[in-house]
Every structure is written in C-alpha cells, then in structure tokens.
Short mmCIF file of C-alpha atoms in Angstrom, two decimals:
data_model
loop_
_atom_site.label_atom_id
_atom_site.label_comp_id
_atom_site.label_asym_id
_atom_site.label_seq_id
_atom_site.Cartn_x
_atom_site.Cartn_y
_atom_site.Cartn_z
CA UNK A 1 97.11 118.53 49.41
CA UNK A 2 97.11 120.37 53.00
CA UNK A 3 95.09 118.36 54.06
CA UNK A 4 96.66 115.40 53.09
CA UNK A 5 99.43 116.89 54.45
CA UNK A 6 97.94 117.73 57.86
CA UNK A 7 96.73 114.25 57.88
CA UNK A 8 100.83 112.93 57.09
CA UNK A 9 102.35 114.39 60.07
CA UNK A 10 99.45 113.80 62.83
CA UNK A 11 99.67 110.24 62.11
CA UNK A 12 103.78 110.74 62.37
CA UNK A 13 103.61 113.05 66.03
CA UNK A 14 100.45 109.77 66.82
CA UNK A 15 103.72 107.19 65.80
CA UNK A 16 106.40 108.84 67.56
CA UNK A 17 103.61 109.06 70.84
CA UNK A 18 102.88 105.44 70.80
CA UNK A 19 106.52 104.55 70.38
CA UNK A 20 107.79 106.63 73.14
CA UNK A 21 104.80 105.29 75.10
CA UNK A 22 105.78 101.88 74.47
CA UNK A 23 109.61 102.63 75.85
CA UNK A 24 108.44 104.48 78.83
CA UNK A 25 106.11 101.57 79.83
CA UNK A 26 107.63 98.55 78.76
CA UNK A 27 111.38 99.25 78.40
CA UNK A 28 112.71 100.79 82.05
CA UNK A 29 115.24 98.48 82.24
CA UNK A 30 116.88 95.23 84.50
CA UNK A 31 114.82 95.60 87.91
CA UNK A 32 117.28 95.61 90.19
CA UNK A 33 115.02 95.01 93.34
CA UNK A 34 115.55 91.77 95.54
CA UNK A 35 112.54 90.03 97.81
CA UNK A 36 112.95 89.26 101.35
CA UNK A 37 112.48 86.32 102.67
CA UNK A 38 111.31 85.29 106.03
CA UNK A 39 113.36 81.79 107.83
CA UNK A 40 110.32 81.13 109.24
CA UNK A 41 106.05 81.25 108.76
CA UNK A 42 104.50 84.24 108.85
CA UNK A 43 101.71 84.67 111.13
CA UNK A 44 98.86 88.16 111.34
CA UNK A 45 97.28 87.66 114.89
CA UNK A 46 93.97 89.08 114.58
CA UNK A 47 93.80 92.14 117.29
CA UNK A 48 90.71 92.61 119.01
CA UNK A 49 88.88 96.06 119.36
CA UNK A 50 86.01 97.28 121.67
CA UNK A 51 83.03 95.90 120.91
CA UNK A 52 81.29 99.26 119.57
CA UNK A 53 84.51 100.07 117.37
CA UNK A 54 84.39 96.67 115.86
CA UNK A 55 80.84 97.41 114.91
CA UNK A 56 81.09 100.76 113.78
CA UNK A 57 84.39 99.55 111.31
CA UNK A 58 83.72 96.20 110.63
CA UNK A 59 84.87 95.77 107.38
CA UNK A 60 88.92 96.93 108.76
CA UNK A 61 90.74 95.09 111.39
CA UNK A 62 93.88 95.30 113.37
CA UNK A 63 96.57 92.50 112.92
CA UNK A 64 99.78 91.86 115.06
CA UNK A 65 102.81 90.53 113.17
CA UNK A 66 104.87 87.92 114.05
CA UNK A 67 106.66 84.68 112.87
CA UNK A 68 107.74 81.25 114.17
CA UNK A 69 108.47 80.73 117.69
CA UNK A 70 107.60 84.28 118.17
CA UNK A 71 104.01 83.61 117.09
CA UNK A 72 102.34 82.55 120.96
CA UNK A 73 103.89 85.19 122.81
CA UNK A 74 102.01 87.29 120.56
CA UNK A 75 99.09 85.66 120.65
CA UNK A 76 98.87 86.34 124.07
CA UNK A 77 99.18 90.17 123.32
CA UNK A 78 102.47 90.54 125.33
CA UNK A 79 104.74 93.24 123.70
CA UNK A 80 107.77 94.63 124.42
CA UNK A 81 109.35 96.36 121.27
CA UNK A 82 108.63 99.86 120.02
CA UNK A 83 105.18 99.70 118.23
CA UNK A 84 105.28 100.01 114.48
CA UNK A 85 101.93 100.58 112.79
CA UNK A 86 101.74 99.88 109.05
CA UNK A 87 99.07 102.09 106.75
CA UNK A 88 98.31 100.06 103.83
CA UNK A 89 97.30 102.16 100.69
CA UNK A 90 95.22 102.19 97.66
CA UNK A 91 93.99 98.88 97.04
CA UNK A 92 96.41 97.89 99.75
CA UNK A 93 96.63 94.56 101.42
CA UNK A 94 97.25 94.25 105.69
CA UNK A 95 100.14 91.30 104.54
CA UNK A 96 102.20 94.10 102.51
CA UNK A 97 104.25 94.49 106.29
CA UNK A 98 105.25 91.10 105.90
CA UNK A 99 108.94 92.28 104.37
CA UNK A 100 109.15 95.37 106.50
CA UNK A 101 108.47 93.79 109.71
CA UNK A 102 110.52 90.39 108.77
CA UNK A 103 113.58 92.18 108.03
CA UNK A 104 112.95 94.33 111.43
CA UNK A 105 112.76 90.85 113.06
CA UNK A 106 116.18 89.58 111.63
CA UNK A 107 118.22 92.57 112.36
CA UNK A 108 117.14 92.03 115.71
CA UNK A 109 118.24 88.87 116.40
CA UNK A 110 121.57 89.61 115.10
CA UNK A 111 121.86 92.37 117.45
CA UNK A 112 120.82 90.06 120.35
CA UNK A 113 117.48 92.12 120.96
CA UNK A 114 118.87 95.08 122.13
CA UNK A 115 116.03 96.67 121.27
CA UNK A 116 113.56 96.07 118.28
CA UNK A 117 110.14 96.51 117.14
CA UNK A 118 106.64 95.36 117.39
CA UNK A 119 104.98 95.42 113.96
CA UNK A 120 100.91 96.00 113.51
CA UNK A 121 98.96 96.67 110.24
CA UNK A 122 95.31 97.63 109.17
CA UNK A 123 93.73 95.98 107.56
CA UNK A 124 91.58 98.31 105.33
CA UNK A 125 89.41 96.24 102.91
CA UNK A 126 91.51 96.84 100.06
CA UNK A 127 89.72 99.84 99.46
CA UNK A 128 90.22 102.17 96.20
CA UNK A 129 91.39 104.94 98.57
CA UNK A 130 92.64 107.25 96.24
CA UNK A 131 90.09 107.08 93.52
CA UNK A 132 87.25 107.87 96.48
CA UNK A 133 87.82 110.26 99.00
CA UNK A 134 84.47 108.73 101.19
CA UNK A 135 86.71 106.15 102.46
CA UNK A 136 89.41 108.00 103.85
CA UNK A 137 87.81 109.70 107.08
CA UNK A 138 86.37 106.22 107.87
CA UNK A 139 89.80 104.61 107.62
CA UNK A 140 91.66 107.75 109.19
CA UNK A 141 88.72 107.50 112.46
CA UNK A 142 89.63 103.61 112.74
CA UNK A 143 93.53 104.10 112.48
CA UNK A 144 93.05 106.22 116.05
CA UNK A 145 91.13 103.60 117.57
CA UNK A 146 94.12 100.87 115.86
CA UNK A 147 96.83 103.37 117.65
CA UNK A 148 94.67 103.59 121.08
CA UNK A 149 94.55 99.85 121.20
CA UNK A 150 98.44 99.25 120.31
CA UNK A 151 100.04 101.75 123.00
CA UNK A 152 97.04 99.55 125.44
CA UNK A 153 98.83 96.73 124.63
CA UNK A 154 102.18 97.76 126.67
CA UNK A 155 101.21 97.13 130.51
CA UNK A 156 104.00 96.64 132.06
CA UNK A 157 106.78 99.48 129.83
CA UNK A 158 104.72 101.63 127.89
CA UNK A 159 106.66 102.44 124.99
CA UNK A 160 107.94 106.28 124.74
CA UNK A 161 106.67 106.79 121.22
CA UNK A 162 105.62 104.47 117.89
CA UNK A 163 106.37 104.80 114.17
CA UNK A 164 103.86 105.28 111.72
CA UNK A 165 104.53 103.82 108.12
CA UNK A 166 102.19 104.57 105.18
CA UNK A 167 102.18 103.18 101.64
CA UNK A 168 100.67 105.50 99.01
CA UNK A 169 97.33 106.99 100.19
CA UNK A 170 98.52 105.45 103.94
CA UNK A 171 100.83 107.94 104.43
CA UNK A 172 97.97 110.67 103.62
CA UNK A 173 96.04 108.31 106.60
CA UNK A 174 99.29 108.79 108.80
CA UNK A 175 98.95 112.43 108.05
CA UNK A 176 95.60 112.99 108.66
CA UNK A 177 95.66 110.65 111.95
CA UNK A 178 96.80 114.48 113.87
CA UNK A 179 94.06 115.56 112.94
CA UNK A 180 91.66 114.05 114.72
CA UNK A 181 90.64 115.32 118.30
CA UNK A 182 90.92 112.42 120.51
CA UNK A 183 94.29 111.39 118.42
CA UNK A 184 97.45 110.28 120.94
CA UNK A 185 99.98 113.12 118.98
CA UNK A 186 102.61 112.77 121.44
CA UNK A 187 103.08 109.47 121.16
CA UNK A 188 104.58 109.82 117.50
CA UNK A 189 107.65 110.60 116.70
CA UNK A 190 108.23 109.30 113.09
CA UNK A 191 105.76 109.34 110.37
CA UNK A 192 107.75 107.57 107.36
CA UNK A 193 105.47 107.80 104.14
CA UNK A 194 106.18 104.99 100.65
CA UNK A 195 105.26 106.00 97.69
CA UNK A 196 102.73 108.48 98.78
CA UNK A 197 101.32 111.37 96.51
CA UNK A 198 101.06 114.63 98.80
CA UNK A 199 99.36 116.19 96.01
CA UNK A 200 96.19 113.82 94.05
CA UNK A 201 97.59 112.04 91.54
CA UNK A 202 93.98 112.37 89.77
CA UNK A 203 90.94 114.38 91.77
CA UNK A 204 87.90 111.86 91.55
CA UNK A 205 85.41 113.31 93.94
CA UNK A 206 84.91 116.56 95.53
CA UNK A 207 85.95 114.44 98.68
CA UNK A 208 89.34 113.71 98.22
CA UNK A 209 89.76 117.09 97.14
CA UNK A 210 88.97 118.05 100.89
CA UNK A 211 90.67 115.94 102.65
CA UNK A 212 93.95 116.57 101.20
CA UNK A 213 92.30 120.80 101.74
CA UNK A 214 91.95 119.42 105.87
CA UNK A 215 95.28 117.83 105.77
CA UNK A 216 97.94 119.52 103.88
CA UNK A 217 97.85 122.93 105.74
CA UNK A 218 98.24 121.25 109.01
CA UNK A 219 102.12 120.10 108.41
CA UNK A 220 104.06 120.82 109.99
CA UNK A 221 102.19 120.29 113.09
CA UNK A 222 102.18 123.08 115.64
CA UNK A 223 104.48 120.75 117.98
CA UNK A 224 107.01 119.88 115.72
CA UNK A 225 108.24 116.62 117.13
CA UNK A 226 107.60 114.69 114.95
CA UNK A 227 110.12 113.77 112.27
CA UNK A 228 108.38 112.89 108.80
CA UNK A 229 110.13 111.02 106.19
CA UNK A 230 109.08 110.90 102.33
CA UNK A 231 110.31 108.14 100.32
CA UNK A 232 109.41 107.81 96.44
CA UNK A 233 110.56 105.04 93.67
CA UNK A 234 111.00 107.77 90.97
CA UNK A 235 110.71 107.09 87.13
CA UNK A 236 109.77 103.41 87.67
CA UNK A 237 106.47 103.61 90.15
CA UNK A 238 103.69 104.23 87.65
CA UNK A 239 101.66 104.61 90.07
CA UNK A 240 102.25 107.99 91.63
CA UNK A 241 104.55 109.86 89.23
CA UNK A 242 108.04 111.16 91.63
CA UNK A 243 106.81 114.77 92.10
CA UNK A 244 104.09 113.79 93.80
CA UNK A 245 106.37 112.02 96.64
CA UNK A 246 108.54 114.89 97.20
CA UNK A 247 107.05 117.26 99.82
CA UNK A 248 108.91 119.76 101.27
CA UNK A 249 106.34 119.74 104.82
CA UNK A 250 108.77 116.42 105.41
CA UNK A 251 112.91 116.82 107.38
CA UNK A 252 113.78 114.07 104.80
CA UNK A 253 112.09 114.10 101.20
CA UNK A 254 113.69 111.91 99.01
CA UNK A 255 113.90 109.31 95.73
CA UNK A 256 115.48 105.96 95.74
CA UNK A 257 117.74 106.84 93.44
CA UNK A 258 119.40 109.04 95.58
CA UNK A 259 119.95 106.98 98.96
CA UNK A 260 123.32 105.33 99.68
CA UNK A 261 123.86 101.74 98.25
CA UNK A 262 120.17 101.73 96.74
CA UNK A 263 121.11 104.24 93.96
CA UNK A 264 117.87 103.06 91.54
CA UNK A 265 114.51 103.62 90.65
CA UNK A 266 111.82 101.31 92.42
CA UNK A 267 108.33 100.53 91.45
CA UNK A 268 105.02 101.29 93.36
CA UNK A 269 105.33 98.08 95.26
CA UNK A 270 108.58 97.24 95.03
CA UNK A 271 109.51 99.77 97.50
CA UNK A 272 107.38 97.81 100.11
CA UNK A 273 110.64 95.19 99.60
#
C-alpha cells in the first residue's frame, strides 16, 4: 500500500509537470510583435578583406547593407553615415540586420538625411557559438579585422565613433572585441547587446567557460566611454531565460516589457524585429 501510494502521487507531481510544461511552452499568449518591411530589395555587398585575413577566416565574411537605389553607391564602398556593425549570434544568420538596418534607412529619409547610419554584419557561418566555446576567439579575432576594415572605409570624414550590436552570443563577441590588443577601443561608443546571456545559459566545454572567465571581469572597461546597453525579451525568449540578459556591468539593463510603448514580452528572434 505505500508503495502504491508512493507510486499515486509521483505520477500526479509527473501530471501536474507536464501540464505546466505544456502552458509555459505552448500557451504564452497573442504575439504581439509586428515585421518590418523594407519598400525596396535588399541587397548584402560582399566586403573585401586583406588577402591573409580572408585566408586565415575564410569560412566568415563581411557584408555592407543596403537597398534599392542605395545599392551602387555602396558597391563602390563610399560611406558616409555612422558605421553600425551587426554581431550575429548562436546559429545566427549575416541577413538578421536586414530589419534593423531597414528601419535605420527609413527614419532617415524622413528626416531628410540629417544624419544616419551605415549598416555592416558578419557573417559567421552560422556557427553553434554558444554550445562551443572554440569558435568564439576565432570569430572575436575576425570581428577586429571586420571593425579595422569598416572605419578604412571612411576616406574622406572618418566617422567619430561606431555602434556595435550583438544578438545572443554576439553581444559576448562585442564584449570580448576590447579585449583584444590591436582592437580600435576608442572608436566605440555604444555596445547595444539582444538577447544576450552574460552568464552561460548551459556550460558545454571548458572553453566557453573561459571566455566568459577573460571577458566578464573586464566590464566596465578601464576607459569608461563606452555606453553598453542590455536588452532581453523576458518570459517569451526560450532561448536565454531573462536573468541571463540583465547585467548590471551595462548604464541601461533592461526587459521589453518594461520600455515605453513596447510594454511585452518578445521572443529570441523576435527582438531582432
């Protein structure tokens, strides 16, 4: 009879799990995220590195964003905007800027180009970043050379600073980019991080382990001009659970659920929108 009994109520607790599993993952509710849309056809002009980087990374590349009648100007690599460069993440594909940067391109039209921005993203292989810490140094080493060859780009006005963005293990990339010797520092001022898990959301490999040891301890950086933003989707991004986003080494560390006229929870990639 115990343990028939025992038997009773772990099959009831192994009920009650599944069904609050069940409303956790299938039942969060209307998503109340809306895509962008673009007037006009995208276009990622293919960047071109020195000849000894492009052989030392050549599974990554370095892509220039741009649409429509905008598209030959870049082409011919002439910039004018403040450089944006966008950090894909785990599993992460170079065309997740396309809403960022297409948005950034609207607004500045309306505002008859009083100033606006020059979007670039990596393009990292869609590598498993954050269930393999062996790819991050590689990707971290090619983001400087990305960086070097963006601020190259702007002969004639060289910019005064860029923005970093980085979605999920990106912004750990963004993070990690100061720590690298030969690493342009000054010319950041704003690291904003998506979605990204300052902590390991699950410790693989002894390497990821250390390279969130090498990073973490560095930030704030001994400068301290550079403003870091941390943005997380909360209850709804599966994907990197909202305690993880929140790190108090950032000015501004906060959930969608608490900014202005946004006021709800996003998912892992919906925050990309």
């Amino acid at each position: 009879l115990v343990f028939d009994g025992f038997v009773f109520i772990s099959g009831l607790v192994f009920f009650c799990y599944i069904l609050g599993l069940n409303k956790f993952l299938a039942k969060q509710g209307h998503n109340g995220c809306e895509m962008t849309y673009m007037y006009e056809y995208p276009q990622f002009v293919r960047v071109t590195l020195a000849s000894n980087v492009t052989a030392e990374y050549r599974r990554y590349g370095l892509y220039a964003y741009s649409e429509g009648r905008q598209t030959q100007q870049t082409r011919n690599m002439q910039f004018s905007g403040i450089p944006v460069l966008f950090i894909p993440g785990q599993g992460g594909s170079l065309k997740q800027v396309r809403s960022l940067a297409s948005v950034s391109l609207r607004k500045a039209f309306n505002s008859d180009y009083k100033f606006h921005f020059d979007f670039f993203t990596l393009d990292l292989n869609e590598e498993y970043s954050a269930m393999f810490g062996g790819v991050l140094t590689d990707q971290t080493r090619f983001a400087v050379h990305a960086v070097l060859r963006i601020l190259s780009l702007y002969r004639r006005v060289r910019p005064d600073s860029m923005v970093l963005i980085g979605h999920s293990m990106g912004g750990m990339i963004a993070k990690g980019l100061f720590l690298e010797p030969d690493f342009p520092s000054h010319a950041v001022r704003l690291v904003v991080t998506l979605a990204t898990p300052h902590s390991p959301v699950i410790l693989t490999d002894t390497l990821l382990q250390e390279y969130y040891n090498r990073v973490t301890p560095y930030w704030p950086p001994p400068s301290g001009n550079v403003t870091v933003i941390s943005l997380g989707g909360g209850i709804k991004d599966l994907v990197v659970r909202p305690g993880l986003t929140l790190s108090d080494q950032a000015d501004i560390s906060i959930l969608t659920t608490a900014v202005p006229d946004v006021w709800m929870s996003v998912d892992h990639l919906c925050i990309l929108w």
